[in-house]
Short mmCIF file of C-alpha atoms in Angstrom, two decimals:
data_model
loop_
_atom_site.label_atom_id
_atom_site.label_comp_id
_atom_site.label_asym_id
_atom_site.label_seq_id
_atom_site.Cartn_x
_atom_site.Cartn_y
_atom_site.Cartn_z
CA UNK I 1 0.00 0.00 0.00
CA UNK I 2 1.39 3.39 -0.97
CA UNK I 3 2.80 5.50 1.82
CA UNK I 4 3.34 2.58 4.21
CA UNK I 5 6.84 2.62 5.73
CA UNK I 6 8.83 -0.57 5.91
CA UNK I 7 9.03 -1.57 9.56
CA UNK I 8 12.52 -2.46 10.78
CA UNK I 9 12.73 -4.17 14.19
CA UNK I 10 15.53 -2.16 15.77
CA UNK I 11 14.85 -3.24 19.35
CA UNK I 12 17.62 -4.70 21.50
CA UNK I 13 17.56 -8.48 21.40
CA UNK I 14 18.81 -11.22 23.70
CA UNK I 15 19.25 -14.95 23.32
CA UNK I 16 20.46 -17.85 25.41
CA UNK I 17 23.42 -19.94 24.22
CA UNK I 18 24.23 -23.44 25.37
CA UNK I 19 25.82 -23.38 28.81
CA UNK I 20 29.38 -24.56 29.59
CA UNK I 21 29.93 -27.18 32.30
CA UNK I 22 32.91 -26.26 34.47
CA UNK I 23 35.80 -28.74 34.12
CA UNK I 24 38.97 -28.33 36.13
CA UNK I 25 42.17 -27.50 34.26
CA UNK I 26 40.60 -27.07 30.83
CA UNK I 27 40.01 -24.25 28.36
CA UNK I 28 36.34 -24.50 27.39
CA UNK I 29 34.70 -22.63 24.54
CA UNK I 30 31.36 -21.87 22.97
CA UNK I 31 30.73 -20.52 19.48
CA UNK I 32 29.05 -17.13 19.26
CA UNK I 33 26.35 -16.36 16.68
CA UNK I 34 27.68 -14.77 13.48
CA UNK I 35 24.40 -13.19 12.39
CA UNK I 36 24.48 -10.30 14.82
CA UNK I 37 26.22 -7.33 16.41
CA UNK I 38 27.14 -7.89 20.07
CA UNK I 39 26.66 -5.27 22.78
CA UNK I 40 27.37 -7.47 25.81
CA UNK I 41 27.86 -11.05 26.96
CA UNK I 42 26.29 -12.04 30.28
CA UNK I 43 28.08 -14.98 31.92
CA UNK I 44 26.46 -16.46 35.03
CA UNK I 45 28.25 -19.08 37.12
CA UNK I 46 25.92 -21.19 39.25
CA UNK I 47 26.02 -24.54 40.98
CA UNK I 48 27.07 -26.29 44.15
CA UNK I 49 30.04 -28.29 45.40
CA UNK I 50 30.55 -30.34 48.56
CA UNK I 51 33.63 -29.69 50.71
CA UNK I 52 35.10 -32.03 53.31
CA UNK I 53 38.13 -31.59 55.55
CA UNK I 54 39.47 -33.35 58.64
CA UNK I 55 40.61 -30.41 60.74
CA UNK I 56 41.35 -26.72 60.62
CA UNK I 57 39.29 -23.91 59.11
CA UNK I 58 39.67 -23.17 55.40
CA UNK I 59 39.16 -19.58 54.24
CA UNK I 60 38.27 -18.60 50.67
CA UNK I 61 39.83 -15.85 48.58
CA UNK I 62 38.05 -12.53 48.95
CA UNK I 63 37.46 -11.62 45.30
CA UNK I 64 34.84 -14.06 43.99
CA UNK I 65 34.20 -17.69 43.14
CA UNK I 66 34.21 -16.92 39.40
CA UNK I 67 37.57 -15.15 39.63
CA UNK I 68 39.12 -17.97 41.69
CA UNK I 69 38.23 -20.91 39.45
CA UNK I 70 38.08 -19.21 36.02
CA UNK I 71 41.17 -17.07 35.60
CA UNK I 72 40.38 -15.53 32.21
CA UNK I 73 37.56 -14.93 29.77
CA UNK I 74 38.58 -14.59 26.11
CA UNK I 75 36.54 -13.49 23.12
CA UNK I 76 38.20 -14.27 19.78
CA UNK I 77 37.22 -13.72 16.17
CA UNK I 78 38.55 -14.88 12.79
CA UNK I 79 40.37 -17.93 14.12
CA UNK I 80 42.29 -16.31 16.95
CA UNK I 81 42.21 -12.50 16.92
CA UNK I 82 41.67 -11.48 20.53
CA UNK I 83 39.06 -8.83 21.27
CA UNK I 84 38.77 -9.51 25.01
CA UNK I 85 41.08 -11.32 27.41
CA UNK I 86 39.85 -10.28 30.82
CA UNK I 87 39.88 -11.26 34.47
CA UNK I 88 36.44 -11.76 36.06
CA UNK I 89 37.27 -9.65 39.14
CA UNK I 90 38.17 -6.65 36.99
CA UNK I 91 34.93 -7.04 35.04
CA UNK I 92 33.14 -6.77 38.40
CA UNK I 93 35.11 -3.59 39.11
CA UNK I 94 34.33 -2.24 35.63
CA UNK I 95 30.62 -2.75 36.24
CA UNK I 96 30.89 -0.97 39.58
CA UNK I 97 32.68 2.00 37.98
CA UNK I 98 30.23 2.28 35.10
CA UNK I 99 26.88 1.54 36.76
CA UNK I 100 27.60 2.05 40.50
CA UNK I 101 25.93 -1.34 41.02
CA UNK I 102 27.88 -4.36 42.22
CA UNK I 103 27.59 -7.48 40.08
CA UNK I 104 25.73 -10.49 41.42
CA UNK I 105 28.07 -12.34 43.80
CA UNK I 106 26.41 -14.75 46.20
CA UNK I 107 27.38 -17.90 48.08
CA UNK I 108 25.82 -19.93 50.87
CA UNK I 109 26.74 -23.14 52.72
CA UNK I 110 23.93 -25.68 53.17
CA UNK I 111 23.46 -29.21 54.41
CA UNK I 112 22.09 -30.18 50.99
CA UNK I 113 22.28 -28.48 47.61
CA UNK I 114 19.08 -27.32 45.97
CA UNK I 115 18.02 -28.50 42.52
CA UNK I 116 18.26 -24.88 41.36
CA UNK I 117 21.04 -23.15 43.32
CA UNK I 118 19.76 -19.87 44.74
CA UNK I 119 22.04 -18.55 47.50
CA UNK I 120 20.85 -15.41 49.24
CA UNK I 121 24.02 -14.23 50.99
CA UNK I 122 26.15 -11.62 49.17
CA UNK I 123 29.86 -12.38 48.95
CA UNK I 124 32.48 -14.74 47.60
CA UNK I 125 32.84 -18.47 48.24
CA UNK I 126 32.27 -19.66 51.80
CA UNK I 127 33.13 -22.94 53.50
CA UNK I 128 30.52 -24.56 55.68
CA UNK I 129 31.20 -27.30 58.19
CA UNK I 130 32.80 -30.38 56.71
CA UNK I 131 30.44 -32.27 54.44
CA UNK I 132 28.24 -29.31 53.65
CA UNK I 133 27.56 -27.97 50.16
CA UNK I 134 28.32 -24.44 49.00
CA UNK I 135 25.90 -22.95 46.49
CA UNK I 136 27.16 -20.16 44.26
CA UNK I 137 25.58 -17.63 41.88
CA UNK I 138 27.75 -14.97 40.22
CA UNK I 139 27.42 -12.87 37.09
CA UNK I 140 30.13 -11.30 34.93
CA UNK I 141 29.24 -8.74 32.26
CA UNK I 142 31.66 -8.62 29.32
CA UNK I 143 30.88 -5.42 27.42
CA UNK I 144 31.66 -4.50 23.84
CA UNK I 145 29.62 -1.32 24.18
CA UNK I 146 32.09 1.11 25.70
CA UNK I 147 30.88 1.57 29.26
CA UNK I 148 33.28 4.46 29.94
CA UNK I 149 32.20 6.49 26.91
CA UNK I 150 29.79 9.42 26.85
CA UNK I 151 27.92 10.79 23.86
CA UNK I 152 29.00 14.16 22.46
CA UNK I 153 27.37 16.10 19.64
CA UNK I 154 30.70 17.01 18.06
CA UNK I 155 31.86 13.42 17.53
CA UNK I 156 30.55 10.17 16.13
CA UNK I 157 32.24 8.23 18.92
CA UNK I 158 29.59 7.24 21.47
CA UNK I 159 29.21 4.12 23.65
CA UNK I 160 27.73 2.19 20.71
CA UNK I 161 30.69 2.91 18.41
CA UNK I 162 32.51 -0.15 19.81
CA UNK I 163 29.80 -2.77 19.31
CA UNK I 164 31.25 -6.00 17.91
CA UNK I 165 30.00 -6.80 14.40
CA UNK I 166 30.11 -10.57 13.88
CA UNK I 167 28.30 -10.62 10.53
CA UNK I 168 31.45 -10.72 8.42
CA UNK I 169 33.80 -12.77 10.63
CA UNK I 170 34.84 -16.34 9.84
CA UNK I 171 34.56 -17.47 13.48
CA UNK I 172 33.66 -16.10 16.91
CA UNK I 173 34.12 -17.83 20.27
CA UNK I 174 34.08 -17.17 23.98
CA UNK I 175 36.67 -19.16 25.94
CA UNK I 176 36.91 -19.85 29.67
CA UNK I 177 40.30 -20.74 31.20
CA UNK I 178 39.30 -23.03 34.07
CA UNK I 179 41.53 -23.61 37.07
CA UNK I 180 40.67 -25.96 39.91
CA UNK I 181 38.59 -25.90 43.06
CA UNK I 182 41.71 -25.69 45.22
CA UNK I 183 42.19 -22.15 43.88
CA UNK I 184 39.20 -21.11 45.97
CA UNK I 185 41.26 -21.43 49.13
CA UNK I 186 43.32 -18.55 50.47
CA UNK I 187 47.03 -19.34 50.74
CA UNK I 188 47.01 -18.58 54.46
CA UNK I 189 45.00 -21.77 55.07
CA UNK I 190 46.63 -23.93 52.40
CA UNK I 191 47.70 -26.40 55.09
CA UNK I 192 44.03 -27.35 55.57
CA UNK I 193 43.44 -30.25 53.19
CA UNK I 194 40.04 -29.78 51.52
CA UNK I 195 38.37 -32.29 49.25
CA UNK I 196 35.95 -30.90 46.68
CA UNK I 197 33.36 -33.39 45.53
CA UNK I 198 31.67 -35.61 44.80
CA UNK I 199 32.91 -35.47 41.24
CA UNK I 200 29.44 -34.59 39.93
CA UNK I 201 29.51 -30.98 41.14
CA UNK I 202 26.93 -28.84 39.39
CA UNK I 203 28.99 -25.76 38.47
CA UNK I 204 28.17 -24.39 35.04
CA UNK I 205 28.38 -21.08 33.20
CA UNK I 206 25.19 -19.87 31.53
CA UNK I 207 25.72 -17.56 28.53
CA UNK I 208 23.36 -14.88 27.30
CA UNK I 209 23.90 -12.37 24.52
CA UNK I 210 22.73 -8.77 24.29
CA UNK I 211 22.51 -7.80 20.62
CA UNK I 212 21.74 -5.17 18.02
CA UNK I 213 20.84 -7.61 15.25
CA UNK I 214 19.56 -5.09 12.73
CA UNK I 215 22.82 -3.22 12.13
CA UNK I 216 23.94 -3.68 8.50
CA UNK I 217 26.63 -6.28 7.92
CA UNK I 218 28.95 -3.76 6.26
CA UNK I 219 28.92 -1.29 9.15
CA UNK I 220 32.42 -0.90 10.62
CA UNK I 221 32.92 -0.33 14.34
CA UNK I 222 35.91 0.59 16.46
CA UNK I 223 37.12 -2.43 18.45
CA UNK I 224 37.43 -1.93 22.21
CA UNK I 225 40.21 -4.39 22.96
CA UNK I 226 40.97 -5.42 26.55
CA UNK I 227 43.91 -7.67 27.39
CA UNK I 228 45.32 -8.80 30.71
CA UNK I 229 48.72 -9.79 32.04
CA UNK I 230 50.21 -10.40 35.50
CA UNK I 231 53.59 -9.23 36.77
CA UNK I 232 55.14 -10.57 39.99
CA UNK I 233 57.61 -8.98 42.40
CA UNK I 234 59.67 -10.52 45.20
CA UNK I 235 60.40 -7.17 46.86
CA UNK I 236 60.22 -3.38 46.50
CA UNK I 237 61.23 -1.66 43.26
CA UNK I 238 61.71 1.93 42.12
CA UNK I 239 60.70 3.19 38.66
CA UNK I 240 60.16 -0.31 37.29
CA UNK I 241 59.16 -0.02 33.61
CA UNK I 242 56.65 -2.39 32.01
CA UNK I 243 56.05 -2.25 28.25
CA UNK I 244 52.46 -1.52 27.23
CA UNK I 245 50.91 -2.29 23.84
CA UNK I 246 51.40 0.35 21.16
CA UNK I 247 50.06 0.80 17.65
CA UNK I 248 46.51 1.84 18.52
CA UNK I 249 44.82 4.33 20.83
CA UNK I 250 45.11 3.81 24.56
CA UNK I 251 41.89 4.28 26.51
CA UNK I 252 42.87 3.17 30.00
CA UNK I 253 44.85 0.84 32.25
CA UNK I 254 43.32 -1.02 35.19
CA UNK I 255 45.59 -2.27 37.98
CA UNK I 256 44.90 -4.87 40.67
CA UNK I 257 47.58 -5.41 43.33
CA UNK I 258 47.95 -8.33 45.75
CA UNK I 259 50.68 -8.29 48.37
CA UNK I 260 53.48 -10.79 48.93
CA UNK I 261 52.37 -11.85 52.39
CA UNK I 262 51.41 -15.38 53.37
CA UNK I 263 47.79 -14.26 53.14
CA UNK I 264 48.15 -12.97 49.55
CA UNK I 265 45.63 -10.16 50.05
CA UNK I 266 44.48 -7.33 47.81
CA UNK I 267 46.64 -4.38 48.81
CA UNK I 268 46.16 -0.63 48.66
CA UNK I 269 49.71 -0.15 49.93
CA UNK I 270 51.84 -2.33 47.63
CA UNK I 271 52.11 0.27 44.83
CA UNK I 272 53.65 3.56 45.90
CA UNK I 273 53.16 5.46 42.66
CA UNK I 274 52.34 4.82 39.02
CA UNK I 275 53.06 6.67 35.77
CA UNK I 276 52.56 6.27 32.04
CA UNK I 277 55.59 7.38 30.01
CA UNK I 278 56.01 7.68 26.23
CA UNK I 279 59.37 7.33 24.48
CA UNK I 280 61.14 7.13 27.83
CA UNK I 281 60.71 10.84 28.55
CA UNK I 282 57.16 12.20 28.18
CA UNK I 283 55.06 11.56 31.26
CA UNK I 284 51.34 11.48 30.41
CA UNK I 285 50.09 10.73 33.90
CA UNK I 286 51.74 10.20 37.26
CA UNK I 287 50.00 9.63 40.57
CA UNK I 288 50.43 8.17 44.00
CA UNK I 289 48.41 4.96 44.08
CA UNK I 290 46.27 6.00 47.04
CA UNK I 291 45.56 9.35 45.35
CA UNK I 292 44.56 7.56 42.16
CA UNK I 293 42.16 5.35 44.09
CA UNK I 294 40.60 8.44 45.68
CA UNK I 295 40.32 10.06 42.25
CA UNK I 296 38.57 6.95 40.89
CA UNK I 297 36.01 7.03 43.69
CA UNK I 298 35.19 10.71 43.13
CA UNK I 299 35.39 10.62 39.31
CA UNK I 300 33.12 7.61 38.93
CA UNK I 301 31.00 8.32 42.01
CA UNK I 302 31.72 4.92 43.54
CA UNK I 303 30.92 4.22 47.19
CA UNK I 304 32.38 0.73 47.71
CA UNK I 305 31.88 0.37 51.43
CA UNK I 306 34.08 -1.71 53.69
CA UNK I 307 32.64 -4.90 55.19
CA UNK I 308 34.82 -6.79 57.65
CA UNK I 309 37.68 -4.45 56.75
CA UNK I 310 37.48 -5.38 53.05
CA UNK I 311 36.24 -3.30 50.10
CA UNK I 312 35.54 -4.47 46.54
CA UNK I 313 37.98 -1.79 45.36
CA UNK I 314 40.90 -2.94 47.50
CA UNK I 315 44.06 -3.10 45.38
CA UNK I 316 42.34 -1.54 42.34
CA UNK I 317 43.11 1.69 40.51
CA UNK I 318 42.27 2.89 37.00
CA UNK I 319 44.32 5.21 34.78
CA UNK I 320 41.79 6.91 32.49
CA UNK I 321 43.10 8.60 29.34
CA UNK I 322 39.76 9.89 28.06
CA UNK I 323 38.75 13.53 28.32
CA UNK I 324 35.42 13.36 30.17
CA UNK I 325 34.40 10.10 28.50
CA UNK I 326 35.08 11.28 24.93
CA UNK I 327 36.69 8.24 23.28
CA UNK I 328 37.86 10.32 20.34
CA UNK I 329 40.35 11.80 22.83
CA UNK I 330 42.03 8.44 23.62
CA UNK I 331 45.83 8.59 23.72
CA UNK I 332 47.44 7.93 20.33
CA UNK I 333 50.39 5.57 20.74
CA UNK I 334 51.30 4.88 17.12
CA UNK I 335 54.53 5.27 15.18
CA UNK I 336 56.24 7.38 14.00
CA UNK I 337 55.50 9.64 16.99
CA UNK I 338 55.55 6.91 19.63
CA UNK I 339 58.19 4.16 19.73
CA UNK I 340 57.50 2.79 23.20
CA UNK I 341 54.84 3.01 25.89
CA UNK I 342 55.73 2.11 29.46
CA UNK I 343 53.89 1.79 32.74
CA UNK I 344 56.34 2.83 35.46
CA UNK I 345 55.76 1.53 38.99
CA UNK I 346 57.40 2.00 42.37
CA UNK I 347 56.52 -0.45 45.14
CA UNK I 348 56.72 -0.15 48.90
CA UNK I 349 58.74 -2.64 50.96
CA UNK I 350 58.55 -4.07 54.45
CA UNK I 351 60.35 -1.00 55.79
CA UNK I 352 57.39 1.11 54.70
CA UNK I 353 54.58 -1.42 55.27
CA UNK I 354 55.26 -4.32 57.70
CA UNK I 355 54.62 -7.85 56.36
CA UNK I 356 54.10 -6.68 52.79
CA UNK I 357 56.52 -9.40 51.60
CA UNK I 358 56.94 -12.68 53.46
CA UNK I 359 59.87 -15.02 52.85
CA UNK I 360 59.49 -17.00 49.64
CA UNK I 361 56.32 -15.17 48.57
CA UNK I 362 55.75 -12.82 45.66
CA UNK I 363 53.40 -9.89 45.19
CA UNK I 364 51.40 -9.72 41.97
CA UNK I 365 49.93 -6.92 39.88
CA UNK I 366 47.30 -7.64 37.25
CA UNK I 367 47.44 -5.13 34.39
CA UNK I 368 44.46 -4.74 32.07
CA UNK I 369 45.20 -2.65 28.98
CA UNK I 370 42.31 -1.05 27.09
CA UNK I 371 42.92 -0.12 23.45
CA UNK I 372 40.77 1.32 20.69
CA UNK I 373 41.36 -0.11 17.21
CA UNK I 374 39.80 2.18 14.61
CA UNK I 375 38.20 0.75 11.45
CA UNK I 376 40.72 0.29 8.64
#
């Protein structure tokens, strides 16, 4: 009929993919649909496991169950090109920075596991009395939509400019690097021998997509690439330089520090100061770590309260290179102007902070680098 407009369903869409059963010590993957444009992946770990031990009191790591038993989440396209390689704990922090809402993180010890695990107590993994089951429910949001970006009239770069178009890729997968149940236990209680079983634990990761299916296949987006590495230290250092990826635009660097004590705890005092330096001489940003943490709280409006002396932001700080959320202002680190990019750290020692390093133990710093790869 003349004058009738063609209706295009532009609404956001979601679908459920086949879940992944957790298997210790394996890298498990699931294919992603190639008929869509991805905004987010929602990964939800749920299930129960029985723990038994003869004596002592095991204590779990403070971060989360997901982070303890699945060390990395990777999203790859075209046979191996990495778009995301992220740590679950830092995805929880990212959600807190961008939405001011903490991700789902619940665990509860029970005499018997329910058919559908539904713990009601907020927090990481907990050990009950020997023979009890621990139910877990945790969600990690992996975003392709740039959660740090704001929309400006003068630029085409808004949050949606980094959606992931899968309509022209040869392959697309999400991969989970699974550790083992023993990784749940804090090193301070490693002498307590815990058995996790029976073997038919019910841990699985449910996968849900959030999509913009109606974007044309030939539409080119900027890729928001996030990659993660860990650096260890056996003692204090001064102006220790770590090479950072170059060749694209640098949006931000997230740091997560854990001390070198027997307890291996998230530490706000390990890093003394941090800087980003180009070509060995031009300092882009330099800050004391505690000052940077305070800046993050005020800049993002985060109120991560302490419970039992622990905050979700312990050990975390974010170097943001965007001007007020404008991703067109990301730091250009390409040749010929930039030959090297270095993160420069100085760490405190036991003389500054007692028991920061115990004999034979190492501190660790997780470094998440965020790059913007513009369409070619």
